[in-house]
């Protein structure tokens, strides 16, 4: 079965510019997650969707980050405007769904963002 | 605050030796623990998990040990191979009732010497 797809794989932007990342989860997976992984650290959850609804966005910096999953399948994560500290790998993950969905998450390869 | 963390940032082992990667956690309410392996340019990959009511679980060449008394988790890899070289993360899951949340600790790099 195809895994979680993400694009682009790499992105370099200047601070104050905008950037968007795209994620296509595994077919049939209702739950989708976006994580931020700063170099040398574990991934940190930014937002969790169940179908097209937000379950948890408590750690999303909402003044500059936004995410949507309009049709309950693909998702985009946007940063506007970017700051130097946003340099990180942005990981998308998906799972079948339900209350115990965190137990079996499948991760994409990530998008490495460099803000200069 | 609550955290899941690792004792050492790097571990170097000889090919064929056993590896032990340790992790400390602070949230005694965690329901589940998972070890992930992350290779360069890839997302984390599930290795093995253990429920909070267990103290040991074995997989193929890997064993996870859980000591709830001292809030310590370890991953043992038998006969370490070059392909085991990666960053390893321990992670905890807490069931919040309406949802379950996965929290990662900091990574430790395992380097296998030929």
Tab-separated table of C-alpha atoms in Angstrom:
chain	number	residue	atom	x	y	z
A	1	UNK	CA	0.000	0.000	0.000
A	2	UNK	CA	1.211	3.526	-0.727
A	3	UNK	CA	2.525	5.492	2.228
A	4	UNK	CA	1.978	9.056	3.322
A	5	UNK	CA	3.075	11.457	0.591
A	6	UNK	CA	4.453	14.923	1.232
A	7	UNK	CA	5.659	17.718	-0.998
A	8	UNK	CA	7.874	19.510	-1.480
A	9	UNK	CA	10.694	17.552	0.154
A	10	UNK	CA	12.849	20.635	0.617
A	11	UNK	CA	12.115	24.337	0.751
A	12	UNK	CA	14.328	27.354	1.346
A	13	UNK	CA	12.723	30.735	1.946
A	14	UNK	CA	13.660	34.057	3.445
A	15	UNK	CA	12.165	35.205	6.716
A	16	UNK	CA	8.833	36.956	6.411
A	17	UNK	CA	7.978	34.975	3.273
A	18	UNK	CA	5.122	32.490	3.103
A	19	UNK	CA	5.295	28.762	2.503
A	20	UNK	CA	2.858	25.891	2.145
A	21	UNK	CA	3.289	22.152	2.558
A	22	UNK	CA	1.056	19.441	1.184
A	23	UNK	CA	0.212	16.008	2.562
A	24	UNK	CA	-1.688	13.069	1.088
A	25	UNK	CA	-2.436	10.455	3.774
A	26	UNK	CA	-2.789	6.721	3.344
A	27	UNK	CA	-6.047	5.910	1.607
A	28	UNK	CA	-8.858	5.382	4.086
A	29	UNK	CA	-7.081	7.023	7.024
A	30	UNK	CA	-9.454	9.383	8.772
A	31	UNK	CA	-6.942	10.981	11.120
A	32	UNK	CA	-4.167	13.241	9.902
A	33	UNK	CA	-1.417	14.885	11.937
A	34	UNK	CA	1.138	17.601	11.299
A	35	UNK	CA	4.321	17.588	13.378
A	36	UNK	CA	7.250	19.978	13.595
A	37	UNK	CA	10.643	18.382	14.151
A	38	UNK	CA	13.481	20.720	15.032
A	39	UNK	CA	16.965	19.306	14.484
A	40	UNK	CA	17.988	16.974	17.298
A	41	UNK	CA	14.527	16.841	18.824
A	42	UNK	CA	11.533	14.589	18.635
A	43	UNK	CA	8.531	15.587	16.553
A	44	UNK	CA	6.068	17.951	18.215
A	45	UNK	CA	2.397	17.770	17.322
A	46	UNK	CA	1.073	20.928	15.682
A	47	UNK	CA	-2.428	19.871	14.686
A	48	UNK	CA	-4.599	16.768	14.463
A	49	UNK	CA	-7.566	16.345	12.119
A	50	UNK	CA	-10.323	13.767	12.282
A	51	UNK	CA	-11.740	13.785	8.758
A	52	UNK	CA	-12.061	17.526	8.059
A	53	UNK	CA	-12.462	18.615	11.671
A	54	UNK	CA	-9.736	19.783	14.045
A	55	UNK	CA	-9.270	17.559	17.107
A	56	UNK	CA	-6.230	19.236	18.659
A	57	UNK	CA	-4.443	22.414	17.612
A	58	UNK	CA	-3.267	23.471	21.059
A	59	UNK	CA	0.393	23.683	20.014
A	60	UNK	CA	-0.161	25.387	16.663
A	61	UNK	CA	1.168	28.994	16.616
A	62	UNK	CA	-2.027	30.355	15.198
A	63	UNK	CA	-0.680	33.845	14.585
A	64	UNK	CA	1.426	32.507	11.715
A	65	UNK	CA	0.532	28.847	11.136
A	66	UNK	CA	-2.658	27.556	9.564
A	67	UNK	CA	-3.780	24.172	8.316
A	68	UNK	CA	-6.768	22.818	6.518
A	69	UNK	CA	-8.192	19.528	5.369
A	70	UNK	CA	-11.221	20.681	3.463
A	71	UNK	CA	-12.392	17.394	1.923
A	72	UNK	CA	-11.134	15.143	4.676
A	73	UNK	CA	-8.314	13.709	2.583
A	74	UNK	CA	-5.356	15.913	1.579
A	75	UNK	CA	-4.105	18.619	3.880
A	76	UNK	CA	-2.022	21.767	3.603
A	77	UNK	CA	0.014	23.489	6.289
A	78	UNK	CA	0.902	27.142	5.775
A	79	UNK	CA	3.303	29.478	7.502
A	80	UNK	CA	2.846	33.201	6.975
A	81	UNK	CA	5.133	34.992	7.666
A	82	UNK	CA	8.004	32.627	8.363
A	83	UNK	CA	10.573	33.218	11.093
A	84	UNK	CA	14.082	31.847	11.446
A	85	UNK	CA	12.958	29.548	14.268
A	86	UNK	CA	10.508	27.835	11.900
A	87	UNK	CA	13.430	26.030	10.259
A	88	UNK	CA	12.578	22.385	10.843
A	89	UNK	CA	11.247	19.238	9.228
A	90	UNK	CA	7.482	19.201	8.942
A	91	UNK	CA	6.108	15.691	9.176
A	92	UNK	CA	2.680	14.520	8.200
A	93	UNK	CA	1.256	11.317	9.640
A	94	UNK	CA	-2.022	9.470	9.285
A	95	UNK	CA	-3.932	6.749	11.082
A	96	UNK	CA	-7.199	4.922	10.669
A	97	UNK	CA	-8.951	7.062	13.222
A	98	UNK	CA	-10.878	6.803	16.415
A	99	UNK	CA	-9.995	7.500	20.014
A	100	UNK	CA	-6.991	5.179	19.916
A	101	UNK	CA	-5.749	6.459	16.576
A	102	UNK	CA	-2.453	7.742	17.998
A	103	UNK	CA	-1.334	4.169	18.571
A	104	UNK	CA	-0.752	3.442	14.885
A	105	UNK	CA	0.481	6.477	13.062
A	106	UNK	CA	2.274	6.216	9.750
A	107	UNK	CA	4.665	9.014	8.939
A	108	UNK	CA	5.574	10.621	5.650
A	109	UNK	CA	9.166	11.531	4.729
A	110	UNK	CA	8.724	15.157	5.781
A	111	UNK	CA	9.449	18.544	4.263
A	112	UNK	CA	12.700	20.152	5.338
A	113	UNK	CA	12.200	23.919	5.658
A	114	UNK	CA	15.126	26.311	5.894
A	115	UNK	CA	14.362	29.933	6.696
A	116	UNK	CA	17.235	32.354	5.995
B	1	UNK	CA	6.049	20.114	32.620
B	2	UNK	CA	5.595	16.525	31.557
B	3	UNK	CA	8.278	15.218	29.308
B	4	UNK	CA	9.774	12.161	27.761
B	5	UNK	CA	13.520	12.380	27.455
B	6	UNK	CA	16.626	10.372	26.707
B	7	UNK	CA	19.738	10.115	28.844
B	8	UNK	CA	22.400	10.287	26.124
B	9	UNK	CA	22.496	11.974	22.733
B	10	UNK	CA	24.714	9.397	20.947
B	11	UNK	CA	25.583	5.742	21.247
B	12	UNK	CA	28.332	3.969	19.299
B	13	UNK	CA	28.408	0.164	19.214
B	14	UNK	CA	30.385	-2.496	17.401
B	15	UNK	CA	28.562	-4.496	14.772
B	16	UNK	CA	27.332	-7.720	16.303
B	17	UNK	CA	27.186	-6.362	19.847
B	18	UNK	CA	23.966	-5.703	21.706
B	19	UNK	CA	22.704	-2.118	22.003
B	20	UNK	CA	20.771	-0.648	24.896
B	21	UNK	CA	19.030	2.691	24.483
B	22	UNK	CA	17.522	4.241	27.599
B	23	UNK	CA	14.703	6.694	28.113
B	24	UNK	CA	13.215	8.424	31.144
B	25	UNK	CA	9.649	9.624	31.290
B	26	UNK	CA	7.926	11.810	33.822
B	27	UNK	CA	4.206	11.196	33.288
B	28	UNK	CA	3.096	8.215	35.350
B	29	UNK	CA	-0.333	8.400	33.685
B	30	UNK	CA	1.008	7.307	30.298
B	31	UNK	CA	-0.889	4.323	28.900
B	32	UNK	CA	1.460	3.145	26.248
B	33	UNK	CA	5.055	3.547	25.140
B	34	UNK	CA	6.488	3.233	21.671
B	35	UNK	CA	10.001	3.145	20.249
B	36	UNK	CA	10.536	4.705	16.841
B	37	UNK	CA	13.476	4.528	14.471
B	38	UNK	CA	14.187	7.449	12.168
B	39	UNK	CA	16.649	7.170	9.320
B	40	UNK	CA	18.038	10.198	7.550
B	41	UNK	CA	15.483	11.818	5.280
B	42	UNK	CA	12.631	9.639	6.484
B	43	UNK	CA	9.824	9.872	8.959
B	44	UNK	CA	9.778	7.919	12.236
B	45	UNK	CA	9.109	4.214	11.844
B	46	UNK	CA	7.417	2.079	14.501
B	47	UNK	CA	9.708	-0.517	16.104
B	48	UNK	CA	7.960	-1.920	19.141
B	49	UNK	CA	5.456	-0.864	21.765
B	50	UNK	CA	4.542	-1.792	25.312
B	51	UNK	CA	1.465	-1.197	27.424
B	52	UNK	CA	1.845	0.407	30.811
B	53	UNK	CA	0.665	-2.764	32.564
B	54	UNK	CA	3.550	-4.788	31.130
B	55	UNK	CA	7.239	-4.778	32.022
B	56	UNK	CA	8.739	-6.540	29.015
B	57	UNK	CA	7.932	-7.206	25.411
B	58	UNK	CA	10.006	-8.916	22.764
B	59	UNK	CA	10.068	-8.585	19.032
B	60	UNK	CA	12.441	-9.696	16.360
B	61	UNK	CA	15.927	-8.779	17.688
B	62	UNK	CA	14.390	-6.061	19.866
B	63	UNK	CA	13.173	-6.050	23.442
B	64	UNK	CA	11.530	-3.225	25.323
B	65	UNK	CA	11.688	-3.048	29.103
B	66	UNK	CA	9.483	-0.830	31.230
B	67	UNK	CA	10.235	0.007	34.850
B	68	UNK	CA	7.349	2.054	36.179
B	69	UNK	CA	8.887	2.405	39.615
B	70	UNK	CA	11.670	4.600	38.290
B	71	UNK	CA	9.825	5.698	35.136
B	72	UNK	CA	12.409	4.174	32.841
B	73	UNK	CA	12.087	2.624	29.397
B	74	UNK	CA	14.778	0.843	27.454
B	75	UNK	CA	15.208	-0.625	23.997
B	76	UNK	CA	17.559	-3.525	23.557
B	77	UNK	CA	18.751	-4.475	20.081
B	78	UNK	CA	20.433	-7.847	19.746
B	79	UNK	CA	23.321	-8.401	17.331
B	80	UNK	CA	23.339	-4.801	16.130
B	81	UNK	CA	23.692	-4.427	12.374
B	82	UNK	CA	24.791	-1.483	10.203
B	83	UNK	CA	21.172	-1.058	9.141
B	84	UNK	CA	20.287	-0.259	12.746
B	85	UNK	CA	22.186	3.022	12.492
B	86	UNK	CA	19.553	5.717	12.961
B	87	UNK	CA	18.040	8.097	15.484
B	88	UNK	CA	15.816	6.389	18.049
B	89	UNK	CA	12.949	8.039	19.894
B	90	UNK	CA	10.875	6.865	22.791
B	91	UNK	CA	7.337	8.188	22.838
B	92	UNK	CA	4.403	8.002	25.189
B	93	UNK	CA	0.700	7.891	24.561
B	94	UNK	CA	-1.829	9.259	26.982
B	95	UNK	CA	-5.488	8.510	26.572
B	96	UNK	CA	-7.291	11.763	27.349
B	97	UNK	CA	-10.744	10.214	27.172
B	98	UNK	CA	-11.911	11.812	23.980
B	99	UNK	CA	-8.584	11.388	22.232
B	100	UNK	CA	-5.132	9.867	22.549
B	101	UNK	CA	-1.977	11.941	22.241
B	102	UNK	CA	1.499	10.863	21.177
B	103	UNK	CA	4.429	12.757	22.707
B	104	UNK	CA	8.003	12.182	21.564
B	105	UNK	CA	11.179	12.496	23.575
B	106	UNK	CA	14.479	13.773	22.230
B	107	UNK	CA	16.371	11.451	19.921
B	108	UNK	CA	19.495	9.409	20.462
B	109	UNK	CA	21.735	8.572	17.540
B	110	UNK	CA	22.873	4.963	17.274
B	111	UNK	CA	26.061	4.526	15.248
B	112	UNK	CA	27.183	1.006	14.368
B	113	UNK	CA	30.919	0.491	13.790
B	114	UNK	CA	31.846	-2.173	11.218
